[in-house]
Structure formats: structure tokens, C-alpha cells
mmCIF file of C-alpha atoms in Angstrom:
data_model
loop_
_atom_site.group_PDB
_atom_site.id
_atom_site.type_symbol
_atom_site.label_atom_id
_atom_site.label_comp_id
_atom_site.label_asym_id
_atom_site.label_seq_id
_atom_site.Cartn_x
_atom_site.Cartn_y
_atom_site.Cartn_z
ATOM 1 C CA MET A 20 -25.671 2.411 14.093
ATOM 2 C CA SER A 21 -27.901 2.593 17.150
ATOM 3 C CA SER A 22 -26.888 4.641 20.172
ATOM 4 C CA SER A 23 -26.672 1.498 22.326
ATOM 5 C CA MET A 24 -24.218 -0.065 19.874
ATOM 6 C CA MET A 25 -22.105 3.081 19.914
ATOM 7 C CA LEU A 26 -22.040 3.211 23.700
ATOM 8 C CA ARG A 27 -20.839 -0.371 23.842
ATOM 9 C CA ARG A 28 -18.097 -0.071 21.276
ATOM 10 C CA PHE A 29 -15.442 -0.309 23.975
ATOM 11 C CA CYS A 30 -16.795 -3.474 25.572
ATOM 12 C CA CYS A 31 -14.322 -5.490 23.485
ATOM 13 C CA PHE A 32 -11.518 -4.060 25.638
ATOM 14 C CA SER A 33 -10.953 -5.328 29.152
ATOM 15 C CA ALA A 34 -11.900 -2.841 31.825
ATOM 16 C CA PRO A 35 -11.968 -3.082 35.627
ATOM 17 C CA ALA A 36 -15.276 -4.303 36.952
ATOM 18 C CA ILE A 37 -15.712 -1.433 39.416
ATOM 19 C CA ALA A 38 -16.507 1.866 37.737
ATOM 20 C CA SER A 39 -15.180 5.153 39.046
ATOM 21 C CA SER A 40 -17.614 7.328 40.928
ATOM 22 C CA SER A 41 -16.909 9.952 38.247
ATOM 23 C CA ALA A 42 -18.447 7.637 35.650
ATOM 24 C CA SER A 43 -22.029 7.834 36.860
ATOM 25 C CA SER A 44 -24.332 9.895 34.699
ATOM 26 C CA SER A 45 -26.927 12.159 36.158
ATOM 27 C CA SER A 46 -30.408 10.829 36.590
ATOM 28 C CA SER A 47 -33.087 12.258 34.358
ATOM 29 C CA LEU A 48 -35.598 12.060 37.249
ATOM 30 C CA SER A 49 -33.801 14.381 39.651
ATOM 31 C CA PRO A 50 -31.371 17.261 39.137
ATOM 32 C CA PRO A 51 -27.718 16.304 39.653
ATOM 33 C CA LYS A 52 -25.805 17.676 42.602
ATOM 34 C CA LYS A 53 -22.853 18.374 40.310
ATOM 35 C CA LYS A 54 -22.602 19.777 36.801
ATOM 36 C CA SER A 55 -22.456 17.077 34.155
ATOM 37 C CA LEU A 56 -19.215 17.414 32.171
ATOM 38 C CA VAL A 57 -18.229 15.592 28.974
ATOM 39 C CA PHE A 58 -14.546 15.402 28.034
ATOM 40 C CA LEU A 59 -13.295 15.131 24.449
ATOM 41 C CA GLY A 60 -9.682 14.166 23.711
ATOM 42 C CA SER A 61 -7.596 11.497 22.033
ATOM 43 C CA PRO A 62 -3.740 11.491 22.312
ATOM 44 C CA GLN A 63 -1.590 11.008 25.397
ATOM 45 C CA VAL A 64 -1.402 14.749 26.130
ATOM 46 C CA SER A 65 -5.199 14.736 26.397
ATOM 47 C CA ALA A 66 -5.006 11.993 29.028
ATOM 48 C CA VAL A 67 -3.124 14.442 31.267
ATOM 49 C CA VAL A 68 -6.091 16.807 31.131
ATOM 50 C CA LEU A 69 -8.538 13.963 31.760
ATOM 51 C CA GLU A 70 -6.570 12.838 34.813
ATOM 52 C CA ALA A 71 -6.702 16.365 36.227
ATOM 53 C CA LEU A 72 -10.489 16.375 35.736
ATOM 54 C CA PHE A 73 -10.849 12.972 37.401
ATOM 55 C CA ASN A 74 -8.839 14.166 40.414
ATOM 56 C CA ALA A 75 -10.680 17.477 40.707
ATOM 57 C CA SER A 76 -14.111 15.852 40.363
ATOM 58 C CA THR A 77 -13.550 13.746 43.485
ATOM 59 C CA ALA A 78 -12.865 16.767 45.702
ATOM 60 C CA PRO A 79 -15.608 17.380 48.304
ATOM 61 C CA ASP A 80 -16.287 20.870 46.953
ATOM 62 C CA SER A 81 -16.180 19.871 43.284
ATOM 63 C CA ALA A 82 -18.902 21.468 41.162
ATOM 64 C CA PHE A 83 -18.779 18.874 38.377
ATOM 65 C CA GLU A 84 -18.530 15.193 37.501
ATOM 66 C CA VAL A 85 -17.156 13.529 34.379
ATOM 67 C CA ALA A 86 -20.300 12.053 32.836
ATOM 68 C CA ALA A 87 -18.864 10.758 29.560
ATOM 69 C CA ILE A 88 -15.791 10.745 27.333
ATOM 70 C CA VAL A 89 -15.606 11.247 23.576
ATOM 71 C CA THR A 90 -12.497 10.124 21.715
ATOM 72 C CA GLN A 91 -11.206 8.849 18.392
ATOM 73 C CA PRO A 92 -12.223 5.292 17.388
ATOM 74 C CA PRO A 93 -9.862 2.374 18.080
ATOM 75 C CA ALA A 94 -7.027 2.177 15.568
ATOM 76 C CA ARG A 95 -4.382 -0.358 14.614
ATOM 77 C CA ARG A 96 -1.076 0.543 16.250
ATOM 78 C CA ASP A 97 2.442 -0.792 16.672
ATOM 79 C CA ARG A 98 4.047 -3.567 14.668
ATOM 80 C CA GLY A 99 1.421 -6.146 15.504
ATOM 81 C CA ARG A 100 -1.265 -3.833 14.061
ATOM 82 C CA LYS A 101 -3.499 -4.736 16.964
ATOM 83 C CA LEU A 102 -6.701 -2.749 17.279
ATOM 84 C CA MET A 103 -6.129 -0.439 20.246
ATOM 85 C CA PRO A 104 -8.182 2.267 21.956
ATOM 86 C CA SER A 105 -6.945 5.844 21.912
ATOM 87 C CA PRO A 106 -4.631 6.842 24.790
ATOM 88 C CA VAL A 107 -7.503 8.779 26.387
ATOM 89 C CA ALA A 108 -9.856 5.792 26.170
ATOM 90 C CA GLN A 109 -7.196 3.466 27.574
ATOM 91 C CA HIS A 110 -6.499 5.848 30.454
ATOM 92 C CA ALA A 111 -10.199 6.051 31.262
ATOM 93 C CA LEU A 112 -10.561 2.267 31.212
ATOM 94 C CA ASP A 113 -7.495 1.890 33.430
ATOM 95 C CA LYS A 114 -9.122 4.270 35.921
ATOM 96 C CA GLY A 115 -12.268 2.156 36.032
ATOM 97 C CA PHE A 116 -14.417 4.422 33.873
ATOM 98 C CA SER A 117 -17.425 2.649 32.388
ATOM 99 C CA PRO A 118 -16.798 1.577 28.765
ATOM 100 C CA GLU A 119 -20.468 2.294 28.044
ATOM 101 C CA LEU A 120 -19.795 5.974 28.675
ATOM 102 C CA ILE A 121 -16.912 6.214 26.182
ATOM 103 C CA PHE A 122 -18.119 7.425 22.793
ATOM 104 C CA THR A 123 -16.018 6.795 19.683
ATOM 105 C CA PRO A 124 -17.816 8.325 16.691
ATOM 106 C CA GLU A 125 -16.036 8.622 13.359
ATOM 107 C CA ARG A 126 -17.449 12.147 13.141
ATOM 108 C CA ALA A 127 -18.816 14.363 15.882
ATOM 109 C CA GLY A 128 -21.823 15.182 13.706
ATOM 110 C CA GLU A 129 -23.231 11.638 13.557
ATOM 111 C CA GLU A 130 -26.916 11.704 14.460
ATOM 112 C CA ALA A 131 -26.745 8.582 16.628
ATOM 113 C CA PHE A 132 -23.837 10.026 18.598
ATOM 114 C CA LEU A 133 -25.532 13.395 19.069
ATOM 115 C CA ALA A 134 -28.697 11.673 20.260
ATOM 116 C CA SER A 135 -26.731 9.663 22.834
ATOM 117 C CA LEU A 136 -24.910 12.794 23.977
ATOM 118 C CA LYS A 137 -28.153 14.748 24.380
ATOM 119 C CA ALA A 138 -29.567 11.938 26.494
ATOM 120 C CA LEU A 139 -26.776 12.540 29.026
ATOM 121 C CA GLN A 140 -27.755 16.227 29.286
ATOM 122 C CA PRO A 141 -24.197 17.545 29.635
ATOM 123 C CA GLU A 142 -23.915 21.080 30.920
ATOM 124 C CA ILE A 143 -20.250 21.591 29.974
ATOM 125 C CA CYS A 144 -17.944 20.052 27.387
ATOM 126 C CA ILE A 145 -14.153 20.254 27.633
ATOM 127 C CA THR A 146 -11.921 19.503 24.646
ATOM 128 C CA ALA A 147 -8.164 18.894 24.490
ATOM 129 C CA ALA A 148 -6.659 17.700 21.198
ATOM 130 C CA TYR A 149 -9.798 15.760 20.310
ATOM 131 C CA GLY A 150 -9.070 15.707 16.587
ATOM 132 C CA ASN A 151 -12.563 16.136 15.095
ATOM 133 C CA ILE A 152 -14.421 19.249 14.004
ATOM 134 C CA LEU A 153 -17.385 20.017 16.250
ATOM 135 C CA PRO A 154 -20.508 20.973 14.280
ATOM 136 C CA ARG A 155 -23.040 23.560 15.405
ATOM 137 C CA LYS A 156 -25.452 20.781 16.461
ATOM 138 C CA PHE A 157 -22.844 19.596 18.959
ATOM 139 C CA LEU A 158 -22.008 23.088 20.229
ATOM 140 C CA ASN A 159 -25.689 23.784 20.896
ATOM 141 C CA ILE A 160 -26.000 20.887 23.363
ATOM 142 C CA PRO A 161 -24.121 22.035 26.534
ATOM 143 C CA PRO A 162 -25.814 25.165 27.976
ATOM 144 C CA LEU A 163 -22.580 26.337 29.635
ATOM 145 C CA GLY A 164 -20.606 25.946 26.436
ATOM 146 C CA THR A 165 -17.652 23.962 25.141
ATOM 147 C CA VAL A 166 -14.199 25.006 26.352
ATOM 148 C CA ASN A 167 -10.987 24.062 24.540
ATOM 149 C CA VAL A 168 -7.476 23.738 25.980
ATOM 150 C CA HIS A 169 -5.405 25.164 23.117
ATOM 151 C CA PRO A 170 -1.565 25.059 23.248
ATOM 152 C CA SER A 171 -0.810 28.574 21.995
ATOM 153 C CA LEU A 172 -1.313 32.180 23.012
ATOM 154 C CA LEU A 173 -4.407 32.814 20.939
ATOM 155 C CA PRO A 174 -5.050 34.473 18.564
ATOM 156 C CA LEU A 175 -1.574 33.281 17.553
ATOM 157 C CA TYR A 176 -1.314 29.858 15.922
ATOM 158 C CA ARG A 177 -4.896 28.904 15.318
ATOM 159 C CA GLY A 178 -5.135 25.456 13.778
ATOM 160 C CA ALA A 179 -4.066 21.834 13.957
ATOM 161 C CA ALA A 180 -0.329 22.203 14.723
ATOM 162 C CA PRO A 181 0.193 25.240 16.995
ATOM 163 C CA VAL A 182 3.161 23.853 18.923
ATOM 164 C CA GLN A 183 4.994 22.584 15.846
ATOM 165 C CA ARG A 184 4.484 25.782 13.873
ATOM 166 C CA ALA A 185 5.553 27.945 16.819
ATOM 167 C CA LEU A 186 8.812 25.993 17.162
ATOM 168 C CA GLN A 187 9.330 26.113 13.420
ATOM 169 C CA ASP A 188 9.095 29.901 13.650
ATOM 170 C CA GLY A 189 11.654 29.919 16.472
ATOM 171 C CA VAL A 190 9.418 31.683 19.012
ATOM 172 C CA LYS A 191 10.894 32.564 22.391
ATOM 173 C CA GLU A 192 7.526 32.552 24.149
ATOM 174 C CA THR A 193 4.352 30.543 23.763
ATOM 175 C CA GLY A 194 1.626 29.381 26.097
ATOM 176 C CA VAL A 195 -1.766 27.787 26.525
ATOM 177 C CA SER A 196 -5.244 29.291 26.226
ATOM 178 C CA LEU A 197 -8.660 28.344 27.578
ATOM 179 C CA VAL A 198 -11.132 29.374 24.918
ATOM 180 C CA TYR A 199 -14.813 28.882 24.216
ATOM 181 C CA THR A 200 -15.330 26.852 21.057
ATOM 182 C CA VAL A 201 -17.198 28.506 18.207
ATOM 183 C CA ARG A 202 -17.678 27.406 14.610
ATOM 184 C CA ALA A 203 -14.751 29.536 13.392
ATOM 185 C CA LEU A 204 -11.353 27.866 13.909
ATOM 186 C CA ASP A 205 -10.003 28.534 17.440
ATOM 187 C CA ALA A 206 -11.630 31.967 17.323
ATOM 188 C CA GLY A 207 -13.835 31.964 20.442
ATOM 189 C CA PRO A 208 -13.595 34.239 23.487
ATOM 190 C CA ILE A 209 -10.577 33.625 25.727
ATOM 191 C CA ILE A 210 -11.214 32.733 29.373
ATOM 192 C CA ALA A 211 -7.569 32.676 30.483
ATOM 193 C CA ARG A 212 -4.017 32.248 29.170
ATOM 194 C CA GLU A 213 -0.727 31.066 30.671
ATOM 195 C CA ARG A 214 2.649 32.057 29.185
ATOM 196 C CA LEU A 215 5.750 29.865 28.876
ATOM 197 C CA GLN A 216 9.305 30.732 27.855
ATOM 198 C CA VAL A 217 10.649 28.438 25.128
ATOM 199 C CA ASP A 218 14.113 26.899 25.410
ATOM 200 C CA ASP A 219 15.967 26.843 22.091
ATOM 201 C CA GLN A 220 16.635 23.085 22.357
ATOM 202 C CA ILE A 221 13.179 21.833 23.363
ATOM 203 C CA LYS A 222 11.379 19.613 20.859
ATOM 204 C CA ALA A 223 7.689 19.483 20.003
ATOM 205 C CA PRO A 224 6.756 16.369 22.069
ATOM 206 C CA GLU A 225 8.316 17.822 25.235
ATOM 207 C CA LEU A 226 6.755 21.234 24.679
ATOM 208 C CA LEU A 227 3.349 19.645 24.069
ATOM 209 C CA ASP A 228 3.637 17.832 27.404
ATOM 210 C CA LEU A 229 4.565 21.047 29.207
ATOM 211 C CA LEU A 230 1.761 23.070 27.669
ATOM 212 C CA PHE A 231 -0.976 20.525 28.338
ATOM 213 C CA SER A 232 0.298 20.117 31.889
ATOM 214 C CA LYS A 233 0.019 23.889 32.351
ATOM 215 C CA GLY A 234 -3.316 23.811 30.558
ATOM 216 C CA SER A 235 -4.632 21.211 32.988
ATOM 217 C CA THR A 236 -3.743 23.394 35.953
ATOM 218 C CA LEU A 237 -5.275 26.430 34.282
ATOM 219 C CA LEU A 238 -8.468 24.517 33.489
ATOM 220 C CA ILE A 239 -8.961 23.283 37.055
ATOM 221 C CA ARG A 240 -8.358 26.820 38.324
ATOM 222 C CA GLU A 241 -10.987 28.272 35.992
ATOM 223 C CA LEU A 242 -13.578 25.466 36.190
ATOM 224 C CA PRO A 243 -15.568 27.018 39.073
ATOM 225 C CA SER A 244 -16.257 30.123 36.950
ATOM 226 C CA ILE A 245 -17.008 27.943 33.916
ATOM 227 C CA CYS A 246 -19.468 25.906 35.975
ATOM 228 C CA ASP A 247 -21.309 28.886 37.431
ATOM 229 C CA GLY A 248 -21.397 30.684 34.071
ATOM 230 C CA SER A 249 -19.370 33.713 35.154
ATOM 231 C CA ALA A 250 -16.552 32.777 32.769
ATOM 232 C CA GLN A 251 -18.809 33.568 29.823
ATOM 233 C CA ALA A 252 -19.166 37.146 31.081
ATOM 234 C CA LYS A 253 -15.440 37.711 31.679
ATOM 235 C CA ALA A 254 -14.134 35.956 28.536
ATOM 236 C CA GLN A 255 -12.416 38.379 26.169
ATOM 237 C CA PRO A 256 -13.002 38.346 22.395
ATOM 238 C CA GLN A 257 -9.958 37.683 20.239
ATOM 239 C CA ASP A 258 -8.380 40.322 18.044
ATOM 240 C CA ASP A 259 -8.756 38.660 14.652
ATOM 241 C CA SER A 260 -6.346 41.150 13.079
ATOM 242 C CA LYS A 261 -3.511 39.561 15.090
ATOM 243 C CA ALA A 262 -4.437 35.955 14.249
ATOM 244 C CA THR A 263 -1.870 33.612 12.692
ATOM 245 C CA LEU A 264 -2.489 30.105 11.389
ATOM 246 C CA ALA A 265 -0.897 26.771 12.272
ATOM 247 C CA PRO A 266 -1.862 24.422 9.433
ATOM 248 C CA LYS A 267 -1.613 20.654 9.677
ATOM 249 C CA ILE A 268 1.865 19.265 8.981
ATOM 250 C CA MET A 269 2.171 17.216 5.813
ATOM 251 C CA PRO A 270 4.670 14.334 5.414
ATOM 252 C CA GLU A 271 6.343 15.939 2.404
ATOM 253 C CA GLU A 272 7.385 18.879 4.597
ATOM 254 C CA SER A 273 9.881 16.655 6.412
ATOM 255 C CA TRP A 274 12.694 17.233 3.886
ATOM 256 C CA LEU A 275 15.431 19.622 4.991
ATOM 257 C CA SER A 276 17.292 22.148 2.858
ATOM 258 C CA PHE A 277 20.793 23.063 4.007
ATOM 259 C CA ASP A 278 20.625 26.113 1.736
ATOM 260 C CA GLN A 279 18.612 27.681 4.560
ATOM 261 C CA GLU A 280 20.348 29.143 7.597
ATOM 262 C CA ALA A 281 21.280 26.750 10.385
ATOM 263 C CA SER A 282 18.726 28.273 12.786
ATOM 264 C CA VAL A 283 15.899 27.601 10.304
ATOM 265 C CA VAL A 284 16.986 23.978 9.858
ATOM 266 C CA HIS A 285 17.418 23.500 13.617
ATOM 267 C CA ASN A 286 13.960 24.905 14.378
ATOM 268 C CA LYS A 287 12.399 22.563 11.845
ATOM 269 C CA VAL A 288 14.154 19.550 13.398
ATOM 270 C CA ARG A 289 12.717 20.547 16.799
ATOM 271 C CA ALA A 290 9.264 21.260 15.416
ATOM 272 C CA PHE A 291 8.895 18.017 13.455
ATOM 273 C CA ALA A 292 10.413 15.740 16.135
ATOM 274 C CA GLY A 293 8.308 12.661 16.783
ATOM 275 C CA TRP A 294 6.200 12.932 13.620
ATOM 276 C CA PRO A 295 6.935 13.255 10.747
ATOM 277 C CA GLY A 296 10.587 13.788 11.641
ATOM 278 C CA THR A 297 13.071 15.572 9.390
ATOM 279 C CA ARG A 298 14.952 13.916 6.538
ATOM 280 C CA ALA A 299 18.018 14.811 4.501
ATOM 281 C CA LYS A 300 20.069 13.267 1.724
ATOM 282 C CA LEU A 301 23.858 13.263 2.042
ATOM 283 C CA LEU A 302 26.569 12.143 -0.351
ATOM 284 C CA VAL A 303 29.024 9.485 0.850
ATOM 285 C CA PHE A 304 32.260 9.592 -1.199
ATOM 286 C CA ASP A 305 35.007 6.962 -1.121
ATOM 287 C CA LYS A 306 38.241 8.748 -2.059
ATOM 288 C CA GLU A 307 40.111 5.523 -2.802
ATOM 289 C CA ASN A 308 37.832 4.115 -5.513
ATOM 290 C CA GLY A 309 35.771 7.189 -6.383
ATOM 291 C CA ILE A 310 32.446 5.503 -5.578
ATOM 292 C CA GLN A 311 29.629 7.812 -4.500
ATOM 293 C CA ASN A 312 26.404 6.848 -2.740
ATOM 294 C CA VAL A 313 23.412 8.919 -1.696
ATOM 295 C CA LEU A 314 22.443 8.311 1.908
ATOM 296 C CA GLU A 315 19.016 9.194 3.304
ATOM 297 C CA LEU A 316 18.760 9.750 7.056
ATOM 298 C CA LYS A 317 16.725 11.478 9.745
ATOM 299 C CA LEU A 318 18.155 14.262 11.845
ATOM 300 C CA ILE A 319 17.063 13.672 15.434
ATOM 301 C CA THR A 320 18.938 16.232 17.542
ATOM 302 C CA THR A 321 20.721 19.369 16.355
ATOM 303 C CA ARG A 322 21.888 22.762 17.532
ATOM 304 C CA VAL A 323 23.124 25.914 15.875
ATOM 305 C CA CYS A 324 26.918 26.056 15.805
ATOM 306 C CA ASN A 325 28.208 29.252 17.389
ATOM 307 C CA GLN A 326 31.865 28.405 18.031
ATOM 308 C CA ILE A 327 33.182 27.356 14.616
ATOM 309 C CA LYS A 328 33.099 29.926 11.834
ATOM 310 C CA SER A 329 32.729 28.925 8.215
ATOM 311 C CA ASP A 330 35.817 29.917 6.256
ATOM 312 C CA ALA A 331 34.292 30.475 2.842
ATOM 313 C CA GLY A 332 30.688 29.418 3.120
ATOM 314 C CA GLY A 333 30.905 27.590 -0.202
ATOM 315 C CA SER A 334 32.144 24.160 0.895
ATOM 316 C CA ASP A 335 29.693 21.251 0.901
ATOM 317 C CA GLU A 336 31.939 18.974 2.954
ATOM 318 C CA ILE A 337 30.660 17.777 6.326
ATOM 319 C CA SER A 338 33.165 17.377 9.147
ATOM 320 C CA ILE A 339 33.058 16.271 12.772
ATOM 321 C CA HIS A 340 33.983 18.332 15.815
ATOM 322 C CA ASN A 341 33.586 17.341 19.471
ATOM 323 C CA GLY A 342 31.321 14.433 18.531
ATOM 324 C CA ALA A 343 28.984 16.473 16.323
ATOM 325 C CA LEU A 344 28.642 16.547 12.554
ATOM 326 C CA ILE A 345 29.259 20.083 11.278
ATOM 327 C CA VAL A 346 27.006 20.777 8.302
ATOM 328 C CA PRO A 347 27.513 23.994 6.299
ATOM 329 C CA CYS A 348 24.257 25.880 5.797
ATOM 330 C CA GLY A 349 23.059 29.038 4.117
ATOM 331 C CA GLY A 350 24.225 32.477 5.178
ATOM 332 C CA ARG A 351 27.671 31.170 6.199
ATOM 333 C CA THR A 352 26.114 29.370 9.173
ATOM 334 C CA GLN A 353 26.752 25.869 10.431
ATOM 335 C CA LEU A 354 24.566 23.222 12.030
ATOM 336 C CA GLU A 355 25.721 20.715 14.626
ATOM 337 C CA VAL A 356 24.042 17.329 14.223
ATOM 338 C CA LEU A 357 24.192 15.333 17.453
ATOM 339 C CA GLU A 358 21.939 12.341 16.691
ATOM 340 C CA ILE A 359 20.816 10.702 13.459
ATOM 341 C CA GLN A 360 18.773 7.692 12.360
ATOM 342 C CA LEU A 361 19.258 5.607 9.233
ATOM 343 C CA PRO A 362 16.199 3.950 7.618
ATOM 344 C CA GLY A 363 15.088 0.935 9.645
ATOM 345 C CA LYS A 364 17.808 1.511 12.267
ATOM 346 C CA LYS A 365 17.947 2.837 15.807
ATOM 347 C CA VAL A 366 18.923 6.384 16.698
ATOM 348 C CA VAL A 367 22.718 6.717 17.079
ATOM 349 C CA SER A 368 25.090 9.477 18.044
ATOM 350 C CA ALA A 369 26.786 11.479 15.323
ATOM 351 C CA ALA A 370 30.144 10.151 16.508
ATOM 352 C CA ALA A 371 29.013 6.528 16.107
ATOM 353 C CA PHE A 372 27.661 7.301 12.644
ATOM 354 C CA TRP A 373 30.935 8.998 11.654
ATOM 355 C CA ASN A 374 32.976 6.017 12.843
ATOM 356 C CA GLY A 375 30.822 3.770 10.666
ATOM 357 C CA LEU A 376 31.878 5.719 7.568
ATOM 358 C CA ARG A 377 35.419 4.334 7.990
ATOM 359 C CA GLY A 378 37.219 7.232 6.409
ATOM 360 C CA GLN A 379 34.710 8.016 3.659
ATOM 361 C CA MET A 380 33.929 11.664 2.972
ATOM 362 C CA LEU A 381 30.498 13.094 3.659
ATOM 363 C CA LYS A 382 28.978 15.953 1.704
ATOM 364 C CA LYS A 383 25.619 17.691 1.649
ATOM 365 C CA LEU A 384 23.527 17.519 -1.495
#
């Protein structure tokens, strides 16, 4: 694929005719007044960072301009399976950013893409949940480096799912880090970090939003030092001995085990909210005719039960109390289930689900 074809990949999507002033690339004939910055990101949380960069780049004293955007290729989404740009690409188009300056390579190591990127002569690259591995050839292009907005307190939770794994572990504190990108996974020098206390009911999508919002503010605060190169001198190396990993979540991890303590189950429900969700199988028992059916459902909202004490810890029967399903768990603990979702159905309250059982017993498997 030629570089011109790649640059025009987004022309099939409607975009405003007037391009943002941020969209102009620097001329190769004269040095730019501002540093040329390329942004890489894909999901909606990345669009928050991009918006902060757009706003900051228009300030009179701004030291940079957004010269190009790199994002995941268009994908088929929603029920209609319509080919749609990534949330970052759509946000850029909505802001009037030139579609010819939105790159959508399948891999960041494609020669045609790298050639097009080099032609723009970017001085800084900023990444936020881009979703592709950056090869050494890419990292060698911007002279001022590539900086990543990473939603954890590095060196903790290096990897693809830092927010989800932190919630799964039940952490009380997390944060966001600005870090230079190196070939090793999330292992580069740290420019700055911001801490955040974690509420025990917050779910992964909400925490992601909070962290990338904080990360955007942190990035704009630190950009002057990134642009003048002083950030490279002050950045602190990570202590690899304290590193923990946050591997990608797999769909088969979504199954819950009520043999674990209620806090473990609750943390997993919070961590896997959105995608892939958490699933469980329950036994529905009709006392009148003795018929039993296995019911598969998703647990949407839960909390650890602190008021009701398990009498024996050996019962598998699920009850309801104050509108919540009370599920016995390991270690004589109990889980309150507040919202559930049956396959192909909408999310309903636990009370509405219980009423639909019409007197049938419910047990855990």
C-alpha cells in the first residue's frame, strides 16, 4: 500500500470541510514555530487525551501542534456491523482534523506507514491506549521521544489491562504515569505520576475515565518540559524489582466461582465490568414438581455483605434481603448481588429478577 493511499484511508468518512489549525503539518522548507506532535490512541478514553492536546495546542504560548494522529483501523461495530472509525478518529474528524493526517496502519511497523510518519518529521509522539506494539524503527523517529499515558503507578501493573487487574486485586490506591516508551513493556523512565484513591464500588470503565482524565491534566502540565527536552533529564528509571504484570484479559476468565470469598468475587465483577463481564451458573429449583434448571447470567453490580452473617457457611441456597440477592461464598462470607443480566436481555435489578422466579428456589452451583 502506498503512503498516499494510507493517508487517505479515512476519506470514506464524512468530515467537516474546514480543517482545524492544529491539523497543519510543518513545512519541510522552513522550521516550524511549534514542535510537531503525533498522537497515538484508539478507544474513547484516548479521545479525552486528544481533546486536551487540541485545546492546549491552540493556546498562544503553546510549544506544540498536533501534526498527525495514528489509530486503529476502522472496524465493524454495533448491530448493523457498519464499518466505523475508532473513537479517536471519529473525535478528530468531528473537530475538523484533516482525514489525510489520520493514519490507520494494521501494524505500527509497516514500512509505508513509517515512511509517511518520517515525512512529517514529528519531534514528539504521545500514546494513550493505542493498542499496537511500537517497534524500534518507530521509536527512533521522534528526537524528543515517545511518551505514554499509562493508567497505573508504574512499575506496578505493566501490561495491557492495568486498571482491570488492579481492581481485581482490590487495590486501595492506583494512579496514572507519564513514561517514556522503550522496547521493554511499560519499562521506560517515569516523567511524573499522579495518585488516586480507589472506591470499593467503582468499576473498571469509570476508573479508566478518571485515570485518563487525570492523565490528560498531568500530560498538559508536563508537556513544556517534554518539548524542551528537560523531561528526559529529570525522568526517573523504574525499579524493575518492584514490577508487577497486568496481562490481557481473556474471555474464559469471566466465569465466577462462589467458592472464593465474597470480596474476591466482588472485585472481579468490578474489574471485568463492560468487557468481558462476569458470568455465573445458578440452579433454579421448583419445589412443587421437583424440576431443576441451570440458569446462566451476568452479575452486573455487587457488594460485599457486611450486615448478615452466614449461619453455617455450608448452605448453597440464595435468598433475598433488602432488594439484593444474598449469595453464600467461601470463607463464610456473603455477596450481595444488586443487578443481573440474563442472556439476550436488559440489565434488571435483583428484586425484579427474584420476582420473576415466582416462588422457585435459587441455589449456587
